[in-house]
Short mmCIF file of C-alpha atoms and ligand atoms in Angstrom, two decimals:
data_model
loop_
_atom_site.label_atom_id
_atom_site.label_comp_id
_atom_site.label_asym_id
_atom_site.label_seq_id
_atom_site.Cartn_x
_atom_site.Cartn_y
_atom_site.Cartn_z
CA MET M 141 11.40 -3.17 17.26
CA TYR M 142 8.80 -1.84 19.66
CA SER M 143 9.47 -3.86 22.83
CA PHE M 144 8.33 -3.09 26.35
CA THR M 145 7.59 -4.71 29.69
CA ASP M 146 3.93 -5.44 30.37
CA ARG M 147 2.28 -4.92 33.80
CA ASP M 148 3.03 -8.46 34.91
CA GLY M 149 6.66 -8.21 33.85
CA THR M 150 6.21 -10.06 30.56
CA SER M 151 8.39 -8.69 27.78
CA LEU M 152 6.24 -7.85 24.76
CA THR M 153 7.27 -6.96 21.22
CA LEU M 154 4.78 -5.51 18.74
CA ARG M 155 5.07 -7.06 15.32
CA PRO M 156 7.33 -5.12 12.94
CA GLU M 157 6.11 -6.95 9.83
CA ALA M 158 3.82 -9.85 8.95
CA THR M 159 5.74 -12.33 6.83
CA ALA M 160 7.05 -14.30 9.81
CA GLY M 161 3.50 -14.37 11.26
CA VAL M 162 2.04 -15.57 7.97
CA VAL M 163 4.59 -18.38 7.80
CA ARG M 164 3.88 -19.35 11.41
CA ALA M 165 0.13 -19.46 10.64
CA TYR M 166 0.88 -21.56 7.55
CA LEU M 167 2.67 -24.07 9.77
CA GLU M 168 0.37 -24.04 12.82
CA SER M 169 -2.89 -24.22 10.85
CA GLY M 170 -1.63 -27.22 8.88
CA LEU M 171 -1.84 -25.42 5.52
CA VAL M 172 1.68 -26.64 4.91
CA HIS M 173 0.09 -30.12 4.48
CA THR M 174 -3.43 -29.37 3.21
CA ASP M 175 -2.56 -26.50 0.82
CA PRO M 176 1.24 -26.42 0.54
CA THR M 177 1.24 -23.91 -2.32
CA ALA M 178 -1.07 -21.47 -0.49
CA ARG M 179 -1.39 -17.88 -1.71
CA LEU M 180 -2.07 -15.64 1.25
CA TRP M 181 -2.61 -11.94 1.85
CA TYR M 182 -2.87 -9.68 4.87
CA ALA M 183 -3.58 -6.10 5.90
CA GLY M 184 -3.03 -4.58 9.31
CA PRO M 185 -1.06 -2.41 11.71
CA MET M 186 2.66 -2.96 12.35
CA PHE M 187 4.92 -1.10 14.78
CA ARG M 188 8.38 0.45 14.96
CA ARG M 189 10.07 2.14 17.89
CA GLU M 190 12.27 4.65 16.06
CA ARG M 191 11.38 8.32 16.15
CA PRO M 192 8.38 9.03 13.91
CA GLN M 193 8.93 11.04 10.74
CA ARG M 194 6.75 12.19 7.91
CA GLY M 195 5.07 9.07 6.54
CA ARG M 196 6.97 6.82 8.98
CA TYR M 197 4.77 6.34 12.00
CA ARG M 198 5.16 4.17 15.08
CA GLN M 199 1.92 2.44 14.16
CA PHE M 200 1.80 1.99 10.42
CA TYR M 201 -0.28 -0.13 8.07
CA GLN M 202 0.88 -2.73 5.65
CA ILE M 203 -0.75 -4.87 3.03
CA GLY M 204 1.07 -7.83 1.66
CA ALA M 205 0.86 -11.07 -0.28
CA GLU M 206 2.80 -14.31 0.02
CA VAL M 207 3.13 -17.36 -2.23
CA LEU M 208 4.35 -20.37 -0.29
CA GLY M 209 5.71 -23.70 -1.46
CA ARG M 210 6.89 -22.44 -4.83
CA ASP M 211 10.50 -21.93 -5.87
CA ASP M 212 9.90 -21.57 -9.61
CA PRO M 213 10.48 -18.18 -11.32
CA LEU M 214 6.83 -18.05 -12.43
CA ALA M 215 5.76 -17.47 -8.82
CA ASP M 216 8.08 -14.44 -8.51
CA ALA M 217 7.00 -13.03 -11.86
CA GLU M 218 3.28 -13.52 -11.25
CA LEU M 219 3.56 -11.76 -7.89
CA LEU M 220 5.40 -8.80 -9.45
CA VAL M 221 2.90 -8.54 -12.30
CA MET M 222 0.14 -8.33 -9.68
CA LEU M 223 2.09 -5.75 -7.65
CA ASN M 224 2.59 -3.66 -10.76
CA ALA M 225 -1.11 -3.84 -11.64
CA TYR M 226 -2.04 -2.89 -8.07
CA LEU M 227 0.21 0.17 -8.05
CA ALA M 228 -1.28 1.30 -11.35
CA ALA M 229 -4.83 0.68 -10.10
CA VAL M 230 -4.37 2.88 -7.00
CA GLY M 231 -2.74 5.63 -9.07
CA ALA M 232 0.85 5.31 -7.79
CA ARG M 233 2.17 6.25 -11.19
CA ASP M 234 5.64 7.40 -10.12
CA ALA M 235 6.47 4.27 -8.15
CA ARG M 236 9.47 2.40 -9.49
CA LEU M 237 10.35 -1.27 -9.10
CA GLU M 238 14.00 -2.02 -8.29
CA LEU M 239 15.16 -5.58 -8.71
CA ASN M 240 18.14 -7.72 -7.78
CA SER M 241 19.09 -11.33 -7.08
CA LEU M 242 20.67 -12.14 -3.74
CA GLY M 243 21.87 -15.63 -4.63
CA ASP M 244 21.31 -18.62 -2.40
CA ALA M 245 23.06 -20.74 0.20
CA THR M 246 25.44 -22.00 -2.49
CA CYS M 247 26.71 -18.73 -3.90
CA ARG M 248 25.99 -16.03 -1.31
CA PRO M 249 28.64 -17.16 1.21
CA VAL M 250 31.22 -16.72 -1.55
CA TYR M 251 29.93 -13.22 -2.24
CA ARG M 252 29.77 -12.35 1.45
CA GLU M 253 33.43 -13.28 1.76
CA ARG M 254 34.37 -11.12 -1.24
CA LEU M 255 32.45 -8.23 0.30
CA ARG M 256 34.17 -8.73 3.66
CA GLU M 257 37.58 -8.66 1.98
CA PHE M 258 36.60 -5.48 0.13
CA GLY M 259 35.41 -3.89 3.37
CA GLN M 260 38.60 -4.83 5.20
CA ALA M 261 40.63 -3.24 2.42
CA HIS M 262 38.68 0.04 2.79
CA LEU M 263 38.24 0.00 6.55
CA GLU M 264 39.46 3.53 7.22
CA ALA M 265 36.84 5.00 4.84
CA LEU M 266 33.87 3.24 6.51
CA CYS M 267 31.73 4.55 9.39
CA PRO M 268 31.68 2.91 12.87
CA ASP M 269 28.33 1.24 12.09
CA CYS M 270 29.85 -0.35 9.02
CA HIS M 271 32.78 -1.65 11.08
CA ARG M 272 30.23 -3.58 13.12
CA ARG M 273 28.36 -4.70 9.99
CA LEU M 274 31.60 -6.02 8.58
CA GLU M 275 31.76 -8.53 11.43
CA ARG M 276 28.09 -9.45 11.67
CA ASN M 277 26.72 -9.21 8.12
CA PRO M 278 28.87 -7.62 5.41
CA LEU M 279 25.85 -7.49 3.04
CA ARG M 280 24.53 -4.58 5.13
CA LEU M 281 27.52 -2.48 4.06
CA LEU M 282 25.51 -1.93 0.88
CA ASP M 283 22.64 -0.47 2.94
CA CYS M 284 24.61 2.31 4.68
CA LYS M 285 23.27 5.81 4.00
CA VAL M 286 26.47 7.60 5.09
CA GLU M 287 27.88 9.47 2.11
CA GLY M 288 31.49 8.27 2.61
CA CYS M 289 30.41 4.63 2.84
CA ARG M 290 28.21 4.94 -0.22
CA ALA M 291 31.09 6.33 -2.24
CA VAL M 292 33.27 3.38 -1.24
CA MET M 293 30.55 0.79 -1.84
CA GLU M 294 29.98 2.13 -5.36
CA ARG M 295 33.14 0.22 -6.25
CA ALA M 296 32.35 -2.90 -4.23
CA PRO M 297 31.81 -6.26 -5.95
CA VAL M 298 28.16 -7.01 -6.78
CA MET M 299 26.20 -10.21 -6.18
CA ARG M 300 25.44 -10.66 -9.84
CA ASP M 301 29.06 -11.54 -10.58
CA SER M 302 29.00 -14.26 -7.92
CA LEU M 303 25.66 -15.95 -8.76
CA CYS M 304 25.83 -19.70 -9.27
CA GLU M 305 24.38 -21.26 -12.40
CA ALA M 306 21.03 -22.15 -10.79
CA CYS M 307 20.51 -18.62 -9.41
CA ARG M 308 21.53 -17.03 -12.68
CA THR M 309 19.01 -19.18 -14.59
CA HIS M 310 16.26 -18.37 -12.07
CA PHE M 311 16.85 -14.62 -12.27
CA THR M 312 17.01 -14.64 -16.07
CA ALA M 313 13.65 -16.45 -16.20
CA VAL M 314 11.99 -13.97 -13.80
CA ARG M 315 13.22 -11.03 -15.88
CA ALA M 316 12.11 -12.61 -19.16
CA LEU M 317 8.56 -13.04 -17.80
CA LEU M 318 8.48 -9.44 -16.51
CA ASP M 319 9.70 -8.19 -19.89
CA GLN M 320 7.07 -10.27 -21.65
CA GLU M 321 4.34 -8.66 -19.51
CA GLY M 322 5.76 -5.17 -19.93
CA VAL M 323 6.42 -4.69 -16.21
CA PRO M 324 8.99 -1.89 -15.93
CA TYR M 325 11.86 -2.27 -13.45
CA VAL M 326 15.42 -1.16 -12.94
CA LEU M 327 18.24 -3.45 -11.88
CA ASP M 328 19.74 -2.31 -8.60
CA LEU M 329 22.79 -4.48 -8.12
CA ARG M 330 23.34 -3.07 -4.60
CA LEU M 331 19.85 -3.84 -3.35
CA VAL M 332 20.06 -6.23 -0.37
CA ARG M 333 17.79 -7.49 2.34
CA GLY M 334 19.62 -7.99 5.58
CA LEU M 335 18.18 -11.25 6.87
CA ASP M 336 19.78 -14.55 5.97
CA TYR M 337 16.60 -16.30 4.86
CA TYR M 338 16.16 -13.91 1.92
CA CYS M 339 17.48 -15.33 -1.31
CA ARG M 340 17.38 -14.90 -5.06
CA THR M 341 14.70 -12.38 -6.16
CA ALA M 342 14.70 -9.20 -4.04
CA PHE M 343 12.91 -5.97 -4.87
CA GLU M 344 11.82 -2.61 -3.58
CA VAL M 345 9.14 -0.20 -4.69
CA VAL M 346 10.53 3.33 -4.43
CA ALA M 347 9.09 6.75 -5.22
CA GLU M 348 10.33 10.32 -5.37
CA GLY M 349 9.17 12.90 -2.86
CA LEU M 350 9.53 10.66 0.21
CA GLY M 351 13.02 11.77 1.27
CA ALA M 352 16.12 9.62 1.68
CA GLN M 353 14.12 6.61 2.86
CA ASN M 354 12.18 6.43 -0.36
CA ALA M 355 10.83 2.87 -0.20
CA VAL M 356 7.06 2.34 -0.35
CA GLY M 357 7.43 -1.38 0.00
CA GLY M 358 9.45 -4.36 -0.96
CA GLY M 359 9.81 -8.06 -0.83
CA GLY M 360 11.42 -11.07 -2.32
CA ARG M 361 12.17 -14.70 -1.90
CA TYR M 362 12.65 -16.23 1.56
CA ASP M 363 13.24 -19.90 0.86
CA GLY M 364 14.89 -20.50 4.25
CA LEU M 365 12.25 -18.88 6.47
CA VAL M 366 9.78 -21.77 6.81
CA ALA M 367 12.57 -24.08 7.92
CA ALA M 368 13.95 -21.39 10.24
CA LEU M 369 10.53 -21.28 11.97
CA GLY M 370 10.57 -25.04 12.52
CA GLY M 371 8.80 -26.22 9.36
CA PRO M 372 9.95 -28.29 6.41
CA ASP M 373 12.24 -26.90 3.74
CA VAL M 374 9.52 -25.01 1.83
CA ALA M 375 10.11 -21.97 -0.39
CA GLY M 376 8.25 -18.66 -0.31
CA VAL M 377 8.06 -15.29 -2.02
CA GLY M 378 6.08 -12.18 -1.14
CA PHE M 379 5.83 -8.42 -0.79
CA ALA M 380 4.62 -5.81 1.66
CA LEU M 381 3.49 -2.25 0.94
CA GLY M 382 3.29 0.59 3.46
CA VAL M 383 -0.20 2.00 3.15
CA ASP M 384 0.69 5.33 4.83
CA ARG M 385 3.58 5.87 2.43
CA LEU M 386 1.53 4.72 -0.54
CA ALA M 387 -1.13 7.30 0.34
CA MET M 388 1.55 10.01 0.11
CA ILE M 389 2.39 9.25 -3.49
CA VAL M 390 -1.07 8.49 -4.80
CA ALA M 391 -2.33 11.29 -7.01
CA GLY M 392 -4.78 13.71 -5.47
CA ASP M 393 -3.51 13.60 -1.87
CA GLY M 394 -7.16 13.33 -0.80
CA GLU M 395 -8.01 16.75 -2.24
CA ALA M 396 -10.42 15.38 -4.79
CA ARG M 397 -13.97 15.59 -3.45
CA PRO M 398 -16.72 13.68 -5.17
CA GLN M 399 -18.95 15.79 -7.37
CA LEU M 400 -22.30 15.96 -5.58
CA ALA M 401 -25.26 15.19 -7.80
CA ALA M 402 -27.69 16.77 -5.35
CA VAL M 403 -28.03 18.20 -1.86
CA VAL M 404 -31.20 17.36 0.06
CA LEU M 405 -32.56 20.25 2.16
CA PRO M 406 -35.24 19.58 4.81
CA LEU M 407 -36.81 22.93 5.73
CA GLU M 408 -38.23 21.88 9.09
CA GLU M 409 -38.01 19.18 11.73
CA ARG M 410 -40.91 17.15 10.32
CA ALA M 411 -39.07 16.89 6.99
CA VAL M 412 -35.87 15.47 8.50
CA GLY M 413 -36.96 11.81 8.34
CA PRO M 414 -38.24 11.89 4.76
CA ALA M 415 -35.16 13.89 3.68
CA LEU M 416 -32.75 11.34 5.17
CA ASP M 417 -34.76 8.56 3.52
CA PHE M 418 -34.63 10.33 0.16
CA ALA M 419 -30.87 10.87 0.39
CA THR M 420 -30.25 7.30 1.55
CA ARG M 421 -32.16 5.81 -1.36
CA LEU M 422 -30.15 7.90 -3.83
CA ARG M 423 -26.86 6.99 -2.11
CA ARG M 424 -27.70 3.30 -2.30
CA GLU M 425 -27.89 3.79 -6.05
CA GLY M 426 -24.31 5.04 -6.02
CA LEU M 427 -24.98 8.79 -6.23
CA ALA M 428 -22.95 11.30 -4.19
CA VAL M 429 -25.64 13.19 -2.30
CA GLY M 430 -25.35 15.89 0.36
CA LEU M 431 -27.78 16.40 3.26
CA GLU M 432 -28.12 19.50 5.44
CA PRO M 433 -29.93 20.03 8.75
CA PRO M 434 -32.97 22.37 8.90
CA GLY M 435 -32.93 25.65 10.79
CA ARG M 436 -31.65 28.14 8.21
CA SER M 437 -33.57 30.11 5.63
CA LEU M 438 -34.14 28.51 2.22
CA LYS M 439 -31.90 31.19 0.71
CA ALA M 440 -29.01 30.32 3.06
CA LEU M 441 -29.50 26.59 2.43
CA LEU M 442 -29.45 27.06 -1.34
CA ARG M 443 -26.30 29.16 -1.13
CA GLY M 444 -24.65 26.40 0.93
CA ALA M 445 -25.70 23.72 -1.57
CA ASP M 446 -24.28 25.87 -4.37
CA ARG M 447 -20.96 26.21 -2.52
CA GLN M 448 -20.72 22.41 -2.25
CA GLY M 449 -20.76 22.27 -6.03
CA ALA M 450 -24.06 20.42 -6.33
CA ARG M 451 -26.07 20.77 -9.51
CA LEU M 452 -29.44 20.13 -7.85
CA ALA M 453 -31.04 21.07 -4.54
CA VAL M 454 -33.85 18.80 -3.37
CA ILE M 455 -36.18 20.79 -1.13
CA VAL M 456 -38.43 19.04 1.40
CA GLY M 457 -40.73 21.48 3.24
CA GLU M 458 -44.28 21.77 4.47
CA GLU M 459 -45.86 21.92 0.99
CA GLU M 460 -43.73 19.05 -0.32
CA LEU M 461 -44.71 16.81 2.60
CA LYS M 462 -48.39 17.58 2.00
CA ALA M 463 -48.13 16.89 -1.75
CA GLY M 464 -45.83 13.87 -1.33
CA ARG M 465 -43.43 15.36 -3.89
CA VAL M 466 -40.15 17.19 -3.61
CA THR M 467 -39.18 20.46 -5.27
CA VAL M 468 -35.96 20.30 -7.25
CA ARG M 469 -33.97 23.48 -7.91
CA ASP M 470 -31.35 23.56 -10.67
CA LEU M 471 -28.55 25.56 -9.03
CA VAL M 472 -26.76 26.29 -12.30
CA ARG M 473 -29.75 27.50 -14.34
CA ARG M 474 -31.43 28.86 -11.20
CA GLU M 475 -34.83 27.40 -11.97
CA ASP M 476 -37.09 24.71 -10.55
CA ARG M 477 -37.27 21.45 -12.42
CA PRO M 478 -40.50 19.53 -12.37
CA LEU M 479 -40.16 16.11 -10.75
CA ALA M 480 -43.11 13.89 -11.50
CA LEU M 481 -41.89 11.27 -9.06
CA ALA M 482 -43.30 10.91 -5.58
CA LEU M 483 -41.17 11.23 -2.44
CA ASP M 484 -41.40 7.50 -1.85
CA SER M 485 -40.65 6.37 -5.40
CA PRO M 486 -38.20 3.49 -5.81
CA GLY M 487 -34.57 4.64 -5.38
CA ALA M 488 -33.60 3.39 -8.84
CA ASP M 489 -36.22 5.63 -10.51
CA LEU M 490 -35.20 8.64 -8.43
CA ALA M 491 -31.53 8.03 -9.19
CA ARG M 492 -32.17 7.72 -12.92
CA TRP M 493 -33.99 11.05 -12.92
CA VAL M 494 -31.34 12.82 -10.80
CA ARG M 495 -28.54 11.42 -13.00
CA ALA M 496 -30.19 12.72 -16.11
CA GLU M 497 -30.94 16.15 -14.62
CA ALA M 498 -27.60 16.63 -12.89
CA GLY M 499 -25.55 15.16 -15.69
CA ALA M 500 -23.99 12.90 -13.04
ZN1 ZN U 879 28.60 3.15 6.88
ZN1 ZN U 880 23.15 -19.50 -6.16
#
């Protein structure tokens, strides 16, 4: 976590994630009473202290959603259906959903003990970090990235074999609903979340091309968190996505530039105002329109407009101002196109004409 001492000696920590803050807001605002099954979302900067790497910045952005007050499998499934639709909508086609169940307060202690016994039996093959994890939280043995530890943990017992009847039923129902909606996922029986309030459904969104730390986001059930923050025993499930990491896997990498329908070219200072107005009215109609400053020759301006890939150049010079009409040059056919519309025609009419002429 990013902690430091403020000028007055106060110790500050910048938030590393938002779920705890959302739950605190749910309690302090009274939503827990007025809207106990609230569905909430957030977007904003979070912070980590560790050395920045590609796509892992000290200040990073997350979006997330939480469903509180619901412990039924429908809440988990509905959230994952939405997450899947969101990833498809932003073009993160290669993202993969990995799913597991972490059990609950009934069955996880049993599993934790089995894992501890397994770790003790393979102590000499585990790294120093894992020796510490063995004492504090054996579940984190499954998280270790050290090759030797991973090889050992491949053979470790998995949570699925220790799930109690209630957890098994819950997980089966979540999966059936995901299958029904055609949401693809892979079971990752070694997927864990380190904190104790996580239970049952746990998932990560991973993608290739991000290196060893390939998670774009993740989430799951945290039925013990509201109580841990001083509230009643209320369930919750949610996810968070890293926007910076998501941007890395979204097709296009920002290379795609919008196809300009037209570039507006004022030829002199007096034409600057009308040219901006013309461009603004077209842009308000949803057209991608370029606008250049005056000061160069018409030939140079037209060449520039051509380089930007525009179909049409809209010329506003001395004659055009006098006549109250613009000249439109077709940059592909290299000819002027008569525009019967006045400079101050309604934007919708101008846009309709430009769309038709530019094929936009
Ligand atoms: Zn290890
Ligand atoms: Zn259980």
